[in-house]
Amino acid sequence: MARSLSKEEIQVFRDLFDSYDTDKGGNISVEEFAQVMAQSPGKPPSKEEVEQIIKEVDLDGDGSINFNEFITMMTGQPYPPPNPNQDGEEEYARAWKEYETSLNGSITASQFRQLMAGLGEPVSDMEVEQLINDIDGEGKLSYREFVHFMNNRGVEMDIVNSYQ
């Protein structure tokens, strides 16, 4: 997992980006990038080479490099970093709503098994019994408890996979 950039590191990139963005338009154009590359030691790249570099890092396809794309280019890591839980939680909510539409109610053990199978993550009887009975003793599971279980399960799987 990539480490997060500190505020100071982001500021260094901001200052560098601003020095390249000579027209202060908020993006580094092909021309601006070519000027920077021409000042670098060695043979300056051709306009076609500069265009190819821009094309490789231009994630939104607008023909220039914005600040987030600049940081991504400089660090080799997506910026801003993706939120790994966001996609998972959206998927969890969609799956949950098949059984309980408000996200405020509860589902039964049987519904939980079906939900998990639908997510492609079957659970053992022991997991279901432990989860349902440990939480409230009522034999039902709330959405909040479900998300907590899924997030913890993901962490446990990461730990197990790191040893394989």
PDB file of N, CA, C and O in Angstrom, residues 48-104:
ATOM      1  N   GLU A  48       6.583  15.664 -30.534  1.00  0.00           N
ATOM      2  CA  GLU A  48       5.840  14.398 -30.529  1.00  0.00           C
ATOM      3  C   GLU A  48       6.102  13.610 -29.246  1.00  0.00           C
ATOM      4  O   GLU A  48       5.190  13.006 -28.674  1.00  0.00           O
ATOM      5  N   GLU A  49       7.367  13.623 -28.803  1.00  0.00           N
ATOM      6  CA  GLU A  49       7.702  12.921 -27.560  1.00  0.00           C
ATOM      7  C   GLU A  49       7.020  13.574 -26.361  1.00  0.00           C
ATOM      8  O   GLU A  49       6.511  12.888 -25.473  1.00  0.00           O
ATOM      9  N   VAL A  50       6.999  14.902 -26.349  1.00  0.00           N
ATOM     10  CA  VAL A  50       6.318  15.627 -25.257  1.00  0.00           C
ATOM     11  C   VAL A  50       4.825  15.309 -25.289  1.00  0.00           C
ATOM     12  O   VAL A  50       4.214  15.044 -24.239  1.00  0.00           O
ATOM     13  N   GLU A  51       4.231  15.311 -26.472  1.00  0.00           N
ATOM     14  CA  GLU A  51       2.801  14.985 -26.593  1.00  0.00           C
ATOM     15  C   GLU A  51       2.519  13.575 -26.088  1.00  0.00           C
ATOM     16  O   GLU A  51       1.496  13.337 -25.443  1.00  0.00           O
ATOM     17  N   GLN A  52       3.426  12.640 -26.372  1.00  0.00           N
ATOM     18  CA  GLN A  52       3.259  11.255 -25.907  1.00  0.00           C
ATOM     19  C   GLN A  52       3.332  11.183 -24.390  1.00  0.00           C
ATOM     20  O   GLN A  52       2.543  10.487 -23.758  1.00  0.00           O
ATOM     21  N   ILE A  53       4.266  11.919 -23.789  1.00  0.00           N
ATOM     22  CA  ILE A  53       4.380  11.942 -22.324  1.00  0.00           C
ATOM     23  C   ILE A  53       3.088  12.486 -21.723  1.00  0.00           C
ATOM     24  O   ILE A  53       2.530  11.904 -20.780  1.00  0.00           O
ATOM     25  N   ILE A  54       2.605  13.589 -22.270  1.00  0.00           N
ATOM     26  CA  ILE A  54       1.356  14.195 -21.768  1.00  0.00           C
ATOM     27  C   ILE A  54       0.210  13.190 -21.917  1.00  0.00           C
ATOM     28  O   ILE A  54      -0.582  12.999 -20.983  1.00  0.00           O
ATOM     29  N   LYS A  55       0.133  12.546 -23.059  1.00  0.00           N
ATOM     30  CA  LYS A  55      -0.949  11.591 -23.314  1.00  0.00           C
ATOM     31  C   LYS A  55      -0.946  10.463 -22.281  1.00  0.00           C
ATOM     32  O   LYS A  55      -1.999  10.019 -21.838  1.00  0.00           O
ATOM     33  N   GLU A  56       0.248  10.016 -21.880  1.00  0.00           N
ATOM     34  CA  GLU A  56       0.355   8.920 -20.917  1.00  0.00           C
ATOM     35  C   GLU A  56      -0.108   9.306 -19.521  1.00  0.00           C
ATOM     36  O   GLU A  56      -0.591   8.458 -18.768  1.00  0.00           O
ATOM     37  N   VAL A  57       0.055  10.564 -19.149  1.00  0.00           N
ATOM     38  CA  VAL A  57      -0.322  10.980 -17.792  1.00  0.00           C
ATOM     39  C   VAL A  57      -1.628  11.768 -17.746  1.00  0.00           C
ATOM     40  O   VAL A  57      -2.133  12.058 -16.666  1.00  0.00           O
ATOM     41  N   ASP A  58      -2.183  12.098 -18.895  1.00  0.00           N
ATOM     42  CA  ASP A  58      -3.413  12.883 -18.987  1.00  0.00           C
ATOM     43  C   ASP A  58      -4.623  11.982 -18.773  1.00  0.00           C
ATOM     44  O   ASP A  58      -5.229  11.490 -19.721  1.00  0.00           O
ATOM     45  N   LEU A  59      -4.973  11.755 -17.522  1.00  0.00           N
ATOM     46  CA  LEU A  59      -6.019  10.798 -17.177  1.00  0.00           C
ATOM     47  C   LEU A  59      -7.415  11.246 -17.588  1.00  0.00           C
ATOM     48  O   LEU A  59      -8.269  10.416 -17.860  1.00  0.00           O
ATOM     49  N   ASP A  60      -7.653  12.554 -17.638  1.00  0.00           N
ATOM     50  CA  ASP A  60      -8.993  13.015 -18.011  1.00  0.00           C
ATOM     51  C   ASP A  60      -9.115  13.318 -19.505  1.00  0.00           C
ATOM     52  O   ASP A  60     -10.177  13.684 -19.984  1.00  0.00           O
ATOM     53  N   GLY A  61      -8.018  13.176 -20.253  1.00  0.00           N
ATOM     54  CA  GLY A  61      -8.061  13.304 -21.701  1.00  0.00           C
ATOM     55  C   GLY A  61      -8.241  14.709 -22.241  1.00  0.00           C
ATOM     56  O   GLY A  61      -8.643  14.884 -23.397  1.00  0.00           O
ATOM     57  N   ASP A  62      -7.895  15.734 -21.451  1.00  0.00           N
ATOM     58  CA  ASP A  62      -8.095  17.110 -21.923  1.00  0.00           C
ATOM     59  C   ASP A  62      -6.876  17.685 -22.646  1.00  0.00           C
ATOM     60  O   ASP A  62      -6.865  18.845 -23.037  1.00  0.00           O
ATOM     61  N   GLY A  63      -5.825  16.884 -22.805  1.00  0.00           N
ATOM     62  CA  GLY A  63      -4.642  17.333 -23.537  1.00  0.00           C
ATOM     63  C   GLY A  63      -3.640  18.114 -22.716  1.00  0.00           C
ATOM     64  O   GLY A  63      -2.688  18.671 -23.262  1.00  0.00           O
ATOM     65  N   SER A  64      -3.840  18.175 -21.410  1.00  0.00           N
ATOM     66  CA  SER A  64      -2.908  18.874 -20.520  1.00  0.00           C
ATOM     67  C   SER A  64      -2.817  18.093 -19.210  1.00  0.00           C
ATOM     68  O   SER A  64      -3.530  17.129 -19.001  1.00  0.00           O
ATOM     69  N   ILE A  65      -1.911  18.549 -18.334  1.00  0.00           N
ATOM     70  CA  ILE A  65      -1.707  17.884 -17.047  1.00  0.00           C
ATOM     71  C   ILE A  65      -2.243  18.789 -15.938  1.00  0.00           C
ATOM     72  O   ILE A  65      -1.769  19.903 -15.764  1.00  0.00           O
ATOM     73  N   ASN A  66      -3.264  18.291 -15.199  1.00  0.00           N
ATOM     74  CA  ASN A  66      -3.742  19.059 -14.043  1.00  0.00           C
ATOM     75  C   ASN A  66      -2.921  18.671 -12.817  1.00  0.00           C
ATOM     76  O   ASN A  66      -2.048  17.806 -12.889  1.00  0.00           O
ATOM     77  N   PHE A  67      -3.180  19.305 -11.696  1.00  0.00           N
ATOM     78  CA  PHE A  67      -2.358  19.092 -10.508  1.00  0.00           C
ATOM     79  C   PHE A  67      -2.388  17.637 -10.034  1.00  0.00           C
ATOM     80  O   PHE A  67      -1.347  17.062  -9.715  1.00  0.00           O
ATOM     81  N   ASN A  68      -3.577  17.022  -9.994  1.00  0.00           N
ATOM     82  CA  ASN A  68      -3.666  15.629  -9.554  1.00  0.00           C
ATOM     83  C   ASN A  68      -2.887  14.704 -10.489  1.00  0.00           C
ATOM     84  O   ASN A  68      -2.201  13.783 -10.041  1.00  0.00           O
ATOM     85  N   GLU A  69      -2.995  14.945 -11.794  1.00  0.00           N
ATOM     86  CA  GLU A  69      -2.248  14.142 -12.763  1.00  0.00           C
ATOM     87  C   GLU A  69      -0.741  14.366 -12.605  1.00  0.00           C
ATOM     88  O   GLU A  69       0.054  13.437 -12.754  1.00  0.00           O
ATOM     89  N   PHE A  70      -0.357  15.588 -12.270  1.00  0.00           N
ATOM     90  CA  PHE A  70       1.054  15.918 -12.058  1.00  0.00           C
ATOM     91  C   PHE A  70       1.618  15.111 -10.886  1.00  0.00           C
ATOM     92  O   PHE A  70       2.684  14.498 -10.995  1.00  0.00           O
ATOM     93  N   ILE A  71       0.889  15.086  -9.775  1.00  0.00           N
ATOM     94  CA  ILE A  71       1.343  14.321  -8.613  1.00  0.00           C
ATOM     95  C   ILE A  71       1.395  12.837  -8.955  1.00  0.00           C
ATOM     96  O   ILE A  71       2.343  12.135  -8.592  1.00  0.00           O
ATOM     97  N   THR A  72       0.399  12.353  -9.678  1.00  0.00           N
ATOM     98  CA  THR A  72       0.390  10.949 -10.096  1.00  0.00           C
ATOM     99  C   THR A  72       1.619  10.645 -10.942  1.00  0.00           C
ATOM    100  O   THR A  72       2.288   9.629 -10.749  1.00  0.00           O
ATOM    101  N   MET A  73       1.958  11.551 -11.859  1.00  0.00           N
ATOM    102  CA  MET A  73       3.130  11.373 -12.717  1.00  0.00           C
ATOM    103  C   MET A  73       4.416  11.375 -11.877  1.00  0.00           C
ATOM    104  O   MET A  73       5.303  10.548 -12.082  1.00  0.00           O
ATOM    105  N   MET A  74       4.514  12.290 -10.938  1.00  0.00           N
ATOM    106  CA  MET A  74       5.742  12.443 -10.159  1.00  0.00           C
ATOM    107  C   MET A  74       5.952  11.310  -9.153  1.00  0.00           C
ATOM    108  O   MET A  74       7.090  10.949  -8.864  1.00  0.00           O
ATOM    109  N   THR A  75       4.870  10.760  -8.612  1.00  0.00           N
ATOM    110  CA  THR A  75       4.996   9.743  -7.568  1.00  0.00           C
ATOM    111  C   THR A  75       4.749   8.323  -8.074  1.00  0.00           C
ATOM    112  O   THR A  75       5.111   7.361  -7.394  1.00  0.00           O
ATOM    113  N   GLY A  76       4.091   8.196  -9.209  1.00  0.00           N
ATOM    114  CA  GLY A  76       3.726   6.867  -9.701  1.00  0.00           C
ATOM    115  C   GLY A  76       2.548   6.266  -8.958  1.00  0.00           C
ATOM    116  O   GLY A  76       2.200   5.110  -9.154  1.00  0.00           O
ATOM    117  N   GLN A  77       1.889   7.069  -8.101  1.00  0.00           N
ATOM    118  CA  GLN A  77       0.732   6.616  -7.335  1.00  0.00           C
ATOM    119  C   GLN A  77      -0.467   7.501  -7.662  1.00  0.00           C
ATOM    120  O   GLN A  77      -0.307   8.704  -7.837  1.00  0.00           O
ATOM    121  N   PRO A  78      -1.678   6.936  -7.727  1.00  0.00           N
ATOM    122  CA  PRO A  78      -2.856   7.760  -8.003  1.00  0.00           C
ATOM    123  C   PRO A  78      -3.017   8.857  -6.947  1.00  0.00           C
ATOM    124  O   PRO A  78      -2.812   8.613  -5.767  1.00  0.00           O
ATOM    125  N   TYR A  79      -3.374  10.048  -7.408  1.00  0.00           N
ATOM    126  CA  TYR A  79      -3.642  11.147  -6.484  1.00  0.00           C
ATOM    127  C   TYR A  79      -4.906  11.862  -6.942  1.00  0.00           C
ATOM    128  O   TYR A  79      -5.023  12.177  -8.107  1.00  0.00           O
ATOM    129  N   PRO A  80      -5.861  12.128  -6.048  1.00  0.00           N
ATOM    130  CA  PRO A  80      -5.831  11.672  -4.663  1.00  0.00           C
ATOM    131  C   PRO A  80      -5.974  10.156  -4.610  1.00  0.00           C
ATOM    132  O   PRO A  80      -6.548   9.568  -5.514  1.00  0.00           O
ATOM    133  N   PRO A  81      -5.435   9.545  -3.542  1.00  0.00           N
ATOM    134  CA  PRO A  81      -5.503   8.088  -3.463  1.00  0.00           C
ATOM    135  C   PRO A  81      -6.948   7.613  -3.443  1.00  0.00           C
ATOM    136  O   PRO A  81      -7.798   8.279  -2.849  1.00  0.00           O
ATOM    137  N   PRO A  82      -7.223   6.484  -4.093  1.00  0.00           N
ATOM    138  CA  PRO A  82      -8.588   5.975  -4.068  1.00  0.00           C
ATOM    139  C   PRO A  82      -8.978   5.558  -2.656  1.00  0.00           C
ATOM    140  O   PRO A  82      -8.139   5.132  -1.879  1.00  0.00           O
ATOM    141  N   ASN A  83     -10.246   5.701  -2.340  1.00  0.00           N
ATOM    142  CA  ASN A  83     -10.771   5.261  -1.053  1.00  0.00           C
ATOM    143  C   ASN A  83     -11.190   3.807  -1.208  1.00  0.00           C
ATOM    144  O   ASN A  83     -12.192   3.524  -1.849  1.00  0.00           O
ATOM    145  N   PRO A  84     -10.431   2.865  -0.655  1.00  0.00           N
ATOM    146  CA  PRO A  84     -10.745   1.458  -0.875  1.00  0.00           C
ATOM    147  C   PRO A  84     -12.094   1.047  -0.320  1.00  0.00           C
ATOM    148  O   PRO A  84     -12.699   0.124  -0.807  1.00  0.00           O
ATOM    149  N   ASN A  85     -12.569   1.729   0.711  1.00  0.00           N
ATOM    150  CA  ASN A  85     -13.854   1.354   1.293  1.00  0.00           C
ATOM    151  C   ASN A  85     -15.038   1.906   0.522  1.00  0.00           C
ATOM    152  O   ASN A  85     -16.129   1.386   0.624  1.00  0.00           O
ATOM    153  N   GLN A  86     -14.846   2.974  -0.261  1.00  0.00           N
ATOM    154  CA  GLN A  86     -15.971   3.614  -0.932  1.00  0.00           C
ATOM    155  C   GLN A  86     -16.666   2.653  -1.885  1.00  0.00           C
ATOM    156  O   GLN A  86     -17.878   2.490  -1.813  1.00  0.00           O
ATOM    157  N   ASP A  87     -15.923   2.017  -2.792  1.00  0.00           N
ATOM    158  CA  ASP A  87     -16.536   1.096  -3.735  1.00  0.00           C
ATOM    159  C   ASP A  87     -17.175  -0.070  -3.010  1.00  0.00           C
ATOM    160  O   ASP A  87     -18.268  -0.501  -3.353  1.00  0.00           O
ATOM    161  N   GLY A  88     -16.487  -0.598  -1.991  1.00  0.00           N
ATOM    162  CA  GLY A  88     -17.011  -1.715  -1.237  1.00  0.00           C
ATOM    163  C   GLY A  88     -18.305  -1.356  -0.540  1.00  0.00           C
ATOM    164  O   GLY A  88     -19.271  -2.116  -0.583  1.00  0.00           O
ATOM    165  N   GLU A  89     -18.349  -0.184   0.078  1.00  0.00           N
ATOM    166  CA  GLU A  89     -19.555   0.202   0.807  1.00  0.00           C
ATOM    167  C   GLU A  89     -20.722   0.464  -0.129  1.00  0.00           C
ATOM    168  O   GLU A  89     -21.865   0.175   0.214  1.00  0.00           O
ATOM    169  N   GLU A  90     -20.449   0.974  -1.324  1.00  0.00           N
ATOM    170  CA  GLU A  90     -21.521   1.146  -2.301  1.00  0.00           C
ATOM    171  C   GLU A  90     -22.065  -0.214  -2.723  1.00  0.00           C
ATOM    172  O   GLU A  90     -23.274  -0.400  -2.858  1.00  0.00           O
ATOM    173  N   GLU A  91     -21.164  -1.164  -2.927  1.00  0.00           N
ATOM    174  CA  GLU A  91     -21.574  -2.525  -3.290  1.00  0.00           C
ATOM    175  C   GLU A  91     -22.360  -3.154  -2.137  1.00  0.00           C
ATOM    176  O   GLU A  91     -23.381  -3.808  -2.356  1.00  0.00           O
ATOM    177  N   TYR A  92     -21.912  -2.943  -0.905  1.00  0.00           N
ATOM    178  CA  TYR A  92     -22.605  -3.490   0.255  1.00  0.00           C
ATOM    179  C   TYR A  92     -24.024  -2.920   0.349  1.00  0.00           C
ATOM    180  O   TYR A  92     -24.975  -3.651   0.617  1.00  0.00           O
ATOM    181  N   ALA A  93     -24.155  -1.616   0.145  1.00  0.00           N
ATOM    182  CA  ALA A  93     -25.479  -0.977   0.238  1.00  0.00           C
ATOM    183  C   ALA A  93     -26.421  -1.533  -0.827  1.00  0.00           C
ATOM    184  O   ALA A  93     -27.591  -1.812  -0.542  1.00  0.00           O
ATOM    185  N   ARG A  94     -25.918  -1.687  -2.068  1.00  0.00           N
ATOM    186  CA  ARG A  94     -26.767  -2.245  -3.136  1.00  0.00           C
ATOM    187  C   ARG A  94     -27.227  -3.657  -2.770  1.00  0.00           C
ATOM    188  O   ARG A  94     -28.406  -3.995  -2.923  1.00  0.00           O
ATOM    189  N   ALA A  95     -26.302  -4.475  -2.287  1.00  0.00           N
ATOM    190  CA  ALA A  95     -26.644  -5.849  -1.924  1.00  0.00           C
ATOM    191  C   ALA A  95     -27.638  -5.869  -0.759  1.00  0.00           C
ATOM    192  O   ALA A  95     -28.611  -6.627  -0.768  1.00  0.00           O
ATOM    193  N   TRP A  96     -27.397  -5.030   0.241  1.00  0.00           N
ATOM    194  CA  TRP A  96     -28.262  -4.985   1.428  1.00  0.00           C
ATOM    195  C   TRP A  96     -29.692  -4.595   1.043  1.00  0.00           C
ATOM    196  O   TRP A  96     -30.657  -5.174   1.543  1.00  0.00           O
ATOM    197  N   LYS A  97     -29.819  -3.634   0.148  1.00  0.00           N
ATOM    198  CA  LYS A  97     -31.143  -3.111  -0.228  1.00  0.00           C
ATOM    199  C   LYS A  97     -32.017  -4.143  -0.934  1.00  0.00           C
ATOM    200  O   LYS A  97     -33.223  -3.959  -1.030  1.00  0.00           O
ATOM    201  N   GLU A  98     -31.421  -5.237  -1.385  1.00  0.00           N
ATOM    202  CA  GLU A  98     -32.226  -6.313  -1.960  1.00  0.00           C
ATOM    203  C   GLU A  98     -33.064  -7.003  -0.883  1.00  0.00           C
ATOM    204  O   GLU A  98     -34.071  -7.631  -1.182  1.00  0.00           O
ATOM    205  N   TYR A  99     -32.635  -6.889   0.367  1.00  0.00           N
ATOM    206  CA  TYR A  99     -33.311  -7.569   1.469  1.00  0.00           C
ATOM    207  C   TYR A  99     -33.985  -6.602   2.436  1.00  0.00           C
ATOM    208  O   TYR A  99     -34.965  -6.950   3.078  1.00  0.00           O
ATOM    209  N   GLU A 100     -33.430  -5.397   2.542  1.00  0.00           N
ATOM    210  CA  GLU A 100     -33.978  -4.407   3.478  1.00  0.00           C
ATOM    211  C   GLU A 100     -33.666  -3.033   2.893  1.00  0.00           C
ATOM    212  O   GLU A 100     -32.532  -2.585   2.928  1.00  0.00           O
ATOM    213  N   THR A 101     -34.678  -2.381   2.326  1.00  0.00           N
ATOM    214  CA  THR A 101     -34.455  -1.201   1.489  1.00  0.00           C
ATOM    215  C   THR A 101     -34.023   0.062   2.220  1.00  0.00           C
ATOM    216  O   THR A 101     -33.433   0.945   1.619  1.00  0.00           O
ATOM    217  N   SER A 102     -34.287   0.172   3.503  1.00  0.00           N
ATOM    218  CA  SER A 102     -34.027   1.451   4.167  1.00  0.00           C
ATOM    219  C   SER A 102     -32.618   1.586   4.753  1.00  0.00           C
ATOM    220  O   SER A 102     -32.218   2.677   5.117  1.00  0.00           O
ATOM    221  N   LEU A 103     -31.879   0.517   4.864  1.00  0.00           N
ATOM    222  CA  LEU A 103     -30.579   0.477   5.545  1.00  0.00           C
ATOM    223  C   LEU A 103     -30.711   0.724   7.049  1.00  0.00           C
ATOM    224  O   LEU A 103     -29.722   0.823   7.753  1.00  0.00           O
ATOM    225  N   ASN A 104     -31.940   0.838   7.543  1.00  0.00           N
ATOM    226  CA  ASN A 104     -32.155   1.091   8.970  1.00  0.00           C
ATOM    227  C   ASN A 104     -32.695  -0.112   9.714  1.00  0.00           C
ATOM    228  O   ASN A 104     -32.690  -0.130  10.935  1.00  0.00           O
TER     229      ASN A 104
END
